[in-house]
Short mmCIF file of C-alpha atoms and ligand atoms in Angstrom, two decimals:
data_model
loop_
_atom_site.label_atom_id
_atom_site.label_comp_id
_atom_site.label_asym_id
_atom_site.label_seq_id
_atom_site.Cartn_x
_atom_site.Cartn_y
_atom_site.Cartn_z
CA MET A 518 0.04 -0.01 -0.06
CA SER A 519 1.29 3.47 -0.89
CA THR A 520 2.10 5.67 2.16
CA ALA A 521 2.27 9.01 0.13
CA PRO A 522 -0.60 11.06 1.55
CA LEU A 523 -3.91 10.94 -0.17
CA LEU A 524 -5.11 13.98 1.70
CA GLU A 525 -2.79 16.73 2.88
CA VAL A 526 -4.15 19.58 5.00
CA LYS A 527 -1.55 22.21 5.67
CA ASP A 528 -1.92 25.35 7.80
CA LEU A 529 -5.72 25.49 7.29
CA VAL A 530 -7.29 28.62 8.52
CA VAL A 531 -11.07 29.04 8.64
CA GLU A 532 -12.50 32.39 9.55
CA PHE A 533 -15.95 33.88 10.11
CA PRO A 534 -16.20 37.57 9.43
CA THR A 535 -18.63 39.25 11.82
CA ARG A 536 -19.68 42.78 12.44
CA ARG A 537 -17.44 42.84 15.54
CA GLY A 538 -14.46 41.56 13.69
CA THR A 539 -13.11 38.27 12.22
CA LEU A 540 -13.36 35.08 14.30
CA ARG A 541 -10.72 32.44 13.56
CA ALA A 542 -12.28 28.94 13.99
CA LEU A 543 -9.48 26.92 12.68
CA ASP A 544 -5.96 28.06 13.19
CA ARG A 545 -3.34 26.53 10.99
CA VAL A 546 -4.58 22.98 11.31
CA SER A 547 -2.31 20.43 9.53
CA PHE A 548 -2.42 16.65 9.13
CA ASP A 549 -2.38 14.11 6.27
CA ILE A 550 -4.07 10.77 5.61
CA ALA A 551 -2.56 7.93 3.57
CA PRO A 552 -4.70 5.61 1.31
CA GLY A 553 -6.36 2.89 3.41
CA GLU A 554 -5.79 4.77 6.59
CA ILE A 555 -8.44 5.95 9.12
CA LEU A 556 -7.51 9.26 10.74
CA GLY A 557 -9.77 10.13 13.76
CA VAL A 558 -10.42 13.85 14.49
CA VAL A 559 -11.54 14.26 17.90
CA GLY A 560 -12.31 17.04 20.27
CA GLU A 561 -15.03 18.72 22.33
CA SER A 562 -17.92 20.44 20.58
CA GLY A 563 -16.64 23.73 19.13
CA ALA A 564 -13.02 22.41 18.92
CA GLY A 565 -13.28 22.74 14.99
CA LYS A 566 -13.54 19.13 14.21
CA SER A 567 -16.65 19.29 11.98
CA LEU A 568 -15.44 22.53 10.42
CA THR A 569 -12.31 20.81 9.30
CA GLY A 570 -14.47 18.01 7.58
CA ALA A 571 -16.70 20.75 6.04
CA ALA A 572 -13.68 22.66 4.75
CA ILE A 573 -12.26 19.50 3.12
CA ILE A 574 -15.47 18.57 1.44
CA GLY A 575 -16.23 22.19 0.34
CA LEU A 576 -19.36 22.70 2.39
CA LEU A 577 -18.31 25.40 4.89
CA GLU A 578 -21.43 27.31 5.65
CA PRO A 579 -21.31 31.01 4.79
CA PRO A 580 -20.02 33.37 6.03
CA GLY A 581 -17.42 30.79 6.97
CA ARG A 582 -14.47 30.71 4.58
CA ILE A 583 -10.96 29.21 4.09
CA ALA A 584 -8.70 32.15 4.81
CA GLY A 585 -5.32 30.45 4.50
CA GLY A 586 -3.43 27.12 4.06
CA GLU A 587 -3.86 24.41 1.60
CA ILE A 588 -5.96 21.03 1.05
CA ARG A 589 -4.48 18.66 -1.46
CA LEU A 590 -6.02 15.56 -2.78
CA HIS A 591 -3.31 13.30 -4.33
CA GLY A 592 -1.23 16.51 -4.72
CA GLN A 593 -3.99 18.62 -6.41
CA ARG A 594 -5.12 21.74 -4.56
CA ILE A 595 -8.92 21.29 -3.84
CA ASP A 596 -9.44 24.41 -1.53
CA GLY A 597 -10.81 27.43 -3.42
CA LEU A 598 -12.09 25.49 -6.32
CA PRO A 599 -15.26 26.85 -8.01
CA ALA A 600 -18.41 25.31 -6.53
CA GLU A 601 -19.22 23.27 -9.56
CA ALA A 602 -15.68 21.67 -9.63
CA MET A 603 -15.85 20.90 -5.91
CA ARG A 604 -19.37 19.37 -6.35
CA ARG A 605 -17.84 16.98 -8.95
CA ILE A 606 -14.96 16.11 -6.60
CA ARG A 607 -17.43 15.66 -3.68
CA GLY A 608 -19.38 12.99 -5.45
CA LYS A 609 -16.63 11.27 -7.34
CA ARG A 610 -13.42 11.42 -5.23
CA ILE A 611 -14.59 12.28 -1.72
CA GLY A 612 -17.65 10.60 -0.13
CA ALA A 613 -19.44 12.29 2.77
CA VAL A 614 -21.35 10.57 5.66
CA PHE A 615 -23.04 12.73 8.33
CA GLN A 616 -24.58 12.05 11.59
CA ASP A 617 -28.26 12.06 10.42
CA PRO A 618 -28.67 9.89 7.44
CA LEU A 619 -31.89 11.62 6.61
CA THR A 620 -30.00 14.76 5.61
CA SER A 621 -28.28 12.71 2.81
CA LEU A 622 -31.36 10.88 1.68
CA ASN A 623 -34.43 12.26 -0.25
CA PRO A 624 -37.66 10.89 1.30
CA LEU A 625 -39.48 10.99 -2.06
CA PHE A 626 -37.30 8.57 -3.97
CA THR A 627 -36.50 4.90 -3.40
CA VAL A 628 -32.97 4.21 -2.14
CA GLY A 629 -32.32 2.37 -5.39
CA GLN A 630 -33.29 5.44 -7.51
CA GLN A 631 -30.98 7.59 -5.41
CA LEU A 632 -28.14 5.17 -5.79
CA VAL A 633 -28.56 4.84 -9.55
CA GLU A 634 -28.75 8.58 -9.96
CA THR A 635 -25.55 9.12 -8.06
CA ILE A 636 -23.80 6.29 -9.74
CA ARG A 637 -24.78 7.47 -13.21
CA ALA A 638 -23.79 11.06 -12.26
CA HIS A 639 -20.18 9.96 -11.79
CA LEU A 640 -19.55 6.84 -13.74
CA PRO A 641 -20.24 6.11 -17.41
CA LEU A 642 -22.69 3.31 -16.72
CA THR A 643 -26.02 2.27 -18.20
CA GLU A 644 -29.22 2.09 -16.12
CA ALA A 645 -28.98 -1.68 -15.89
CA GLN A 646 -25.29 -1.52 -15.02
CA ALA A 647 -25.85 1.12 -12.35
CA ARG A 648 -28.68 -0.86 -10.86
CA GLU A 649 -26.48 -3.88 -10.65
CA ARG A 650 -23.72 -1.73 -9.04
CA ALA A 651 -26.27 -0.12 -6.65
CA ILE A 652 -27.43 -3.71 -5.41
CA GLY A 653 -23.73 -4.70 -4.99
CA LEU A 654 -23.15 -1.66 -2.84
CA LEU A 655 -26.25 -2.39 -0.74
CA ALA A 656 -24.83 -5.91 -0.31
CA GLN A 657 -21.41 -4.76 0.44
CA THR A 658 -22.56 -2.35 3.19
CA GLY A 659 -24.37 -5.32 4.85
CA ILE A 660 -28.04 -4.59 3.79
CA PRO A 661 -29.89 -7.96 3.86
CA ALA A 662 -31.99 -8.88 0.72
CA PRO A 663 -30.55 -5.86 -1.24
CA GLU A 664 -32.59 -6.61 -4.43
CA ALA A 665 -35.78 -6.17 -2.41
CA ARG A 666 -34.42 -3.20 -0.42
CA PHE A 667 -33.60 -1.44 -3.66
CA GLY A 668 -37.11 -0.52 -4.26
CA GLN A 669 -37.86 0.80 -0.79
CA TYR A 670 -37.98 4.39 0.55
CA PRO A 671 -35.66 5.63 3.38
CA HIS A 672 -38.64 5.67 5.85
CA GLN A 673 -38.79 1.88 5.48
CA PHE A 674 -35.23 1.48 6.83
CA SER A 675 -34.17 1.63 10.36
CA GLY A 676 -31.59 4.20 11.55
CA GLY A 677 -28.64 1.77 11.31
CA MET A 678 -29.75 0.55 7.74
CA ARG A 679 -30.29 4.19 6.65
CA GLN A 680 -26.73 4.88 7.68
CA ARG A 681 -25.59 1.88 5.50
CA VAL A 682 -27.47 3.33 2.62
CA VAL A 683 -25.66 6.71 3.06
CA ILE A 684 -22.37 4.89 3.20
CA ALA A 685 -23.41 2.93 0.01
CA LEU A 686 -24.17 6.39 -1.52
CA ALA A 687 -20.81 7.87 -0.42
CA LEU A 688 -19.19 4.83 -2.00
CA ALA A 689 -21.21 4.97 -5.24
CA ALA A 690 -18.42 6.55 -7.35
CA GLU A 691 -15.48 4.66 -5.59
CA PRO A 692 -14.21 7.71 -3.89
CA GLU A 693 -10.57 7.81 -2.55
CA LEU A 694 -11.55 9.42 0.67
CA ILE A 695 -14.48 9.36 2.96
CA VAL A 696 -15.27 12.16 5.51
CA ALA A 697 -17.54 10.78 8.13
CA ASP A 698 -18.84 13.24 10.68
CA GLU A 699 -20.14 11.47 13.77
CA PRO A 700 -21.48 8.66 11.61
CA THR A 701 -22.37 6.41 14.58
CA THR A 702 -23.54 9.05 17.16
CA ALA A 703 -27.23 8.71 16.51
CA LEU A 704 -27.11 4.88 16.53
CA ASP A 705 -27.20 2.45 19.31
CA VAL A 706 -24.12 0.66 20.37
CA SER A 707 -24.50 -2.68 18.63
CA ILE A 708 -25.31 -0.85 15.33
CA GLN A 709 -22.33 1.52 15.94
CA ALA A 710 -19.97 -1.51 16.17
CA GLN A 711 -21.45 -2.74 12.88
CA ILE A 712 -20.88 0.64 11.14
CA ILE A 713 -17.34 0.82 12.63
CA ALA A 714 -16.58 -2.60 11.19
CA LEU A 715 -17.85 -1.52 7.71
CA LEU A 716 -15.63 1.63 7.71
CA LYS A 717 -12.53 -0.58 8.76
CA GLY A 718 -13.37 -2.98 6.13
CA LEU A 719 -13.54 -0.36 3.45
CA ALA A 720 -10.23 1.10 4.46
CA ARG A 721 -8.51 -2.38 4.57
CA GLU A 722 -10.04 -3.94 1.53
CA ARG A 723 -10.49 -0.96 -0.83
CA GLY A 724 -7.75 1.32 0.33
CA THR A 725 -10.30 4.10 0.91
CA ALA A 726 -8.97 6.78 3.32
CA VAL A 727 -11.30 7.74 6.07
CA MET A 728 -11.40 10.93 8.10
CA LEU A 729 -13.55 10.04 11.03
CA VAL A 730 -14.84 13.02 12.91
CA THR A 731 -16.14 12.20 16.38
CA HIS A 732 -16.41 13.41 20.02
CA ASP A 733 -16.21 9.72 21.17
CA MET A 734 -12.69 8.47 22.11
CA GLY A 735 -14.21 5.04 22.46
CA VAL A 736 -15.06 5.02 18.74
CA ILE A 737 -11.64 6.36 17.85
CA ALA A 738 -9.88 3.63 19.82
CA GLU A 739 -11.92 0.91 18.07
CA THR A 740 -11.62 2.41 14.61
CA CYS A 741 -8.58 4.52 13.89
CA ASP A 742 -4.99 4.12 12.92
CA ARG A 743 -4.01 7.62 13.95
CA VAL A 744 -5.88 10.41 15.74
CA ALA A 745 -5.74 14.21 15.69
CA VAL A 746 -6.94 15.77 18.93
CA LEU A 747 -8.21 19.36 18.21
CA TYR A 748 -8.64 22.05 20.82
CA ALA A 749 -9.77 25.51 20.17
CA GLY A 750 -9.37 25.30 16.35
CA ARG A 751 -5.88 23.92 16.64
CA VAL A 752 -4.13 20.52 16.53
CA ALA A 753 -3.08 19.71 20.18
CA GLU A 754 -1.82 16.38 19.41
CA ILE A 755 -1.55 13.95 16.61
CA GLY A 756 -0.12 10.39 16.43
CA PRO A 757 -0.73 6.69 16.19
CA VAL A 758 -3.94 5.96 18.13
CA ALA A 759 -2.45 3.48 20.62
CA GLU A 760 0.45 6.03 21.49
CA VAL A 761 -2.07 8.88 21.94
CA ILE A 762 -4.36 6.84 24.18
CA HIS A 763 -1.72 5.06 26.33
CA ARG A 764 1.04 7.64 26.29
CA PRO A 765 -0.82 11.06 25.66
CA ALA A 766 1.87 13.91 25.64
CA HIS A 767 -0.34 17.00 25.62
CA PRO A 768 -2.04 17.80 28.97
CA TYR A 769 -5.40 18.21 27.21
CA THR A 770 -5.15 14.76 25.58
CA ARG A 771 -4.39 13.37 28.97
CA GLY A 772 -7.46 14.83 30.39
CA LEU A 773 -9.45 13.46 27.43
CA MET A 774 -7.88 10.09 27.81
CA GLY A 775 -8.85 9.93 31.54
CA ALA A 776 -12.35 10.11 30.31
CA ILE A 777 -12.69 7.34 27.77
CA PRO A 778 -15.91 5.30 28.71
CA ALA A 779 -16.34 1.70 28.03
CA MET A 780 -18.55 1.15 24.93
CA ASP A 781 -21.54 0.41 27.00
CA GLU A 782 -21.36 3.40 29.29
CA ASP A 783 -23.09 6.65 29.12
CA ARG A 784 -20.95 9.01 27.05
CA ASP A 785 -22.47 12.42 27.91
CA GLU A 786 -19.96 13.30 30.32
CA LEU A 787 -16.54 12.92 28.50
CA LEU A 788 -14.27 15.37 29.93
CA GLN A 789 -12.61 15.44 33.34
CA ILE A 790 -10.82 18.77 32.85
CA ASP A 791 -12.04 21.83 34.75
CA GLY A 792 -13.32 24.74 32.91
CA ALA A 793 -14.46 25.20 29.24
CA MET A 794 -12.98 25.71 25.96
CA PRO A 795 -12.52 29.37 25.06
CA ARG A 796 -14.97 31.01 22.97
CA LEU A 797 -13.77 32.17 19.49
CA ASN A 798 -14.08 35.79 20.44
CA ALA A 799 -12.11 35.44 23.59
CA MET A 800 -9.21 33.18 22.56
CA PRO A 801 -6.48 33.52 25.14
CA GLY A 802 -2.92 34.41 23.96
CA GLY A 803 -0.07 31.79 23.83
CA CYS A 804 -1.23 28.38 24.32
CA ALA A 805 -5.06 28.32 23.93
CA PHE A 806 -5.28 25.59 26.75
CA HIS A 807 -3.39 27.65 29.28
CA PRO A 808 -6.33 28.84 31.39
CA ARG A 809 -7.26 25.13 31.89
CA CYS A 810 -3.97 23.71 32.07
CA PRO A 811 -2.48 22.44 35.49
CA ALA A 812 0.98 22.75 34.13
CA ALA A 813 0.84 26.10 32.61
CA THR A 814 3.91 28.49 32.96
CA ALA A 815 4.34 32.16 32.13
CA GLN A 816 5.68 31.17 28.64
CA CYS A 817 2.35 29.43 27.90
CA THR A 818 0.45 32.54 28.46
CA ARG A 819 2.65 34.45 25.89
CA GLU A 820 3.83 32.10 23.21
CA ARG A 821 1.85 29.73 21.08
CA PRO A 822 3.55 26.24 20.97
CA GLU A 823 3.76 24.45 17.62
CA LEU A 824 3.58 20.72 17.21
CA MET A 825 6.73 19.06 18.54
CA ALA A 826 7.86 15.44 18.50
CA ALA A 827 6.83 13.64 21.65
CA GLY A 828 7.85 9.94 21.33
CA ALA A 829 5.78 8.58 18.47
CA THR A 830 3.31 11.44 18.54
CA ARG A 831 3.49 15.13 18.11
CA ALA A 832 2.13 17.73 20.57
CA ALA A 833 1.74 21.41 20.91
CA CYS A 834 2.94 21.89 24.20
CA TRP A 835 6.10 23.66 25.66
CA LEU A 836 6.57 20.85 28.14
CA VAL A 837 7.18 18.55 25.14
CA GLY A 838 9.80 20.85 23.78
CA GLU A 839 11.60 20.78 27.15
CA GLY A 840 11.41 17.05 27.41
CA LEU A 841 9.23 17.45 30.62
CA VAL A 842 6.43 15.20 29.62
CA ALA A 843 6.45 12.07 31.75
CA GLU A 844 6.60 8.71 30.16
CA GLY A 845 3.69 6.39 30.21
CA PRO A 846 0.00 7.06 31.28
CA ARG A 847 -0.81 9.23 34.31
FE1 SF4 B 1096 -0.16 23.46 29.27
FE2 SF4 B 1096 1.69 25.20 28.51
FE3 SF4 B 1096 1.53 22.85 27.45
FE4 SF4 B 1096 -0.23 24.74 26.91
S1 SF4 B 1096 1.93 24.64 26.43
S2 SF4 B 1096 -0.55 22.57 27.32
S3 SF4 B 1096 -0.44 25.64 28.97
S4 SF4 B 1096 2.01 23.16 29.62
#
């Protein structure tokens, strides 16, 4: 498997102009994803994880805009493309899966019609060939009796089955990348596990790269090869999932890891870190985490740390730079 990045995000800045000034929601976010790799993007609500996904698939809601940085797919810049060119890339080369499958499905058409239309919009197939492919995709995503299901409407599917249909739609044109934003959050735990297995199978068997956005460290631990931890619109830490979970280097990641629930526990209360993430219009200087950080120093209040090597991960923390991060879990 090639390890050259399929997706490269470099110094991505997303801003929202407001009457009171410009708010910076993503501040120089960088990461890449290799073919067949699943990168988890995790963080509290408002950390910028969904915005990162939206920027990549070209669906930032106005007035949000990319104000800096680059997004490349196989080396080709895709940030700043005209809407029509981006729409083609979104259907053909990047598939999107959102939390609520109903936002991606039209209630007035059968799932078969929707699949065939999407397939034919992107691939030079006849109606009969597209139908065959659609049924194959339904089967591949684990939908029983796909021929019978082909003629049914979205409301005739359960939540988990609908999400499978959305994944089938996202796969219709054999995309190189899938951006999945909280794809399992609305599903019950046993269905979550099936959807996770499906995403892992796609990455392993088809070499599809997956960017999995979630607030749920349990899902990250189950699914991902690497994970990027976002805090206040910046990457706090990025690295192999086992390292980040068992040897987190950034104080924020440590707090987050102390809060991983078992798969069957209530997940509403994830964080054990005092305080709240800063608002965009009140971003602290220096390290954005410093008001909550038990290890903050005067330098942290003044200077922003960049990502620095910390064992197998990289973390944006001055302690890492000074080699002061303890080995092993807390
Ligand atoms: Fe804490 Fe300072 Fe590290 Fe930020 S740079 S996480 S404030 S120790």
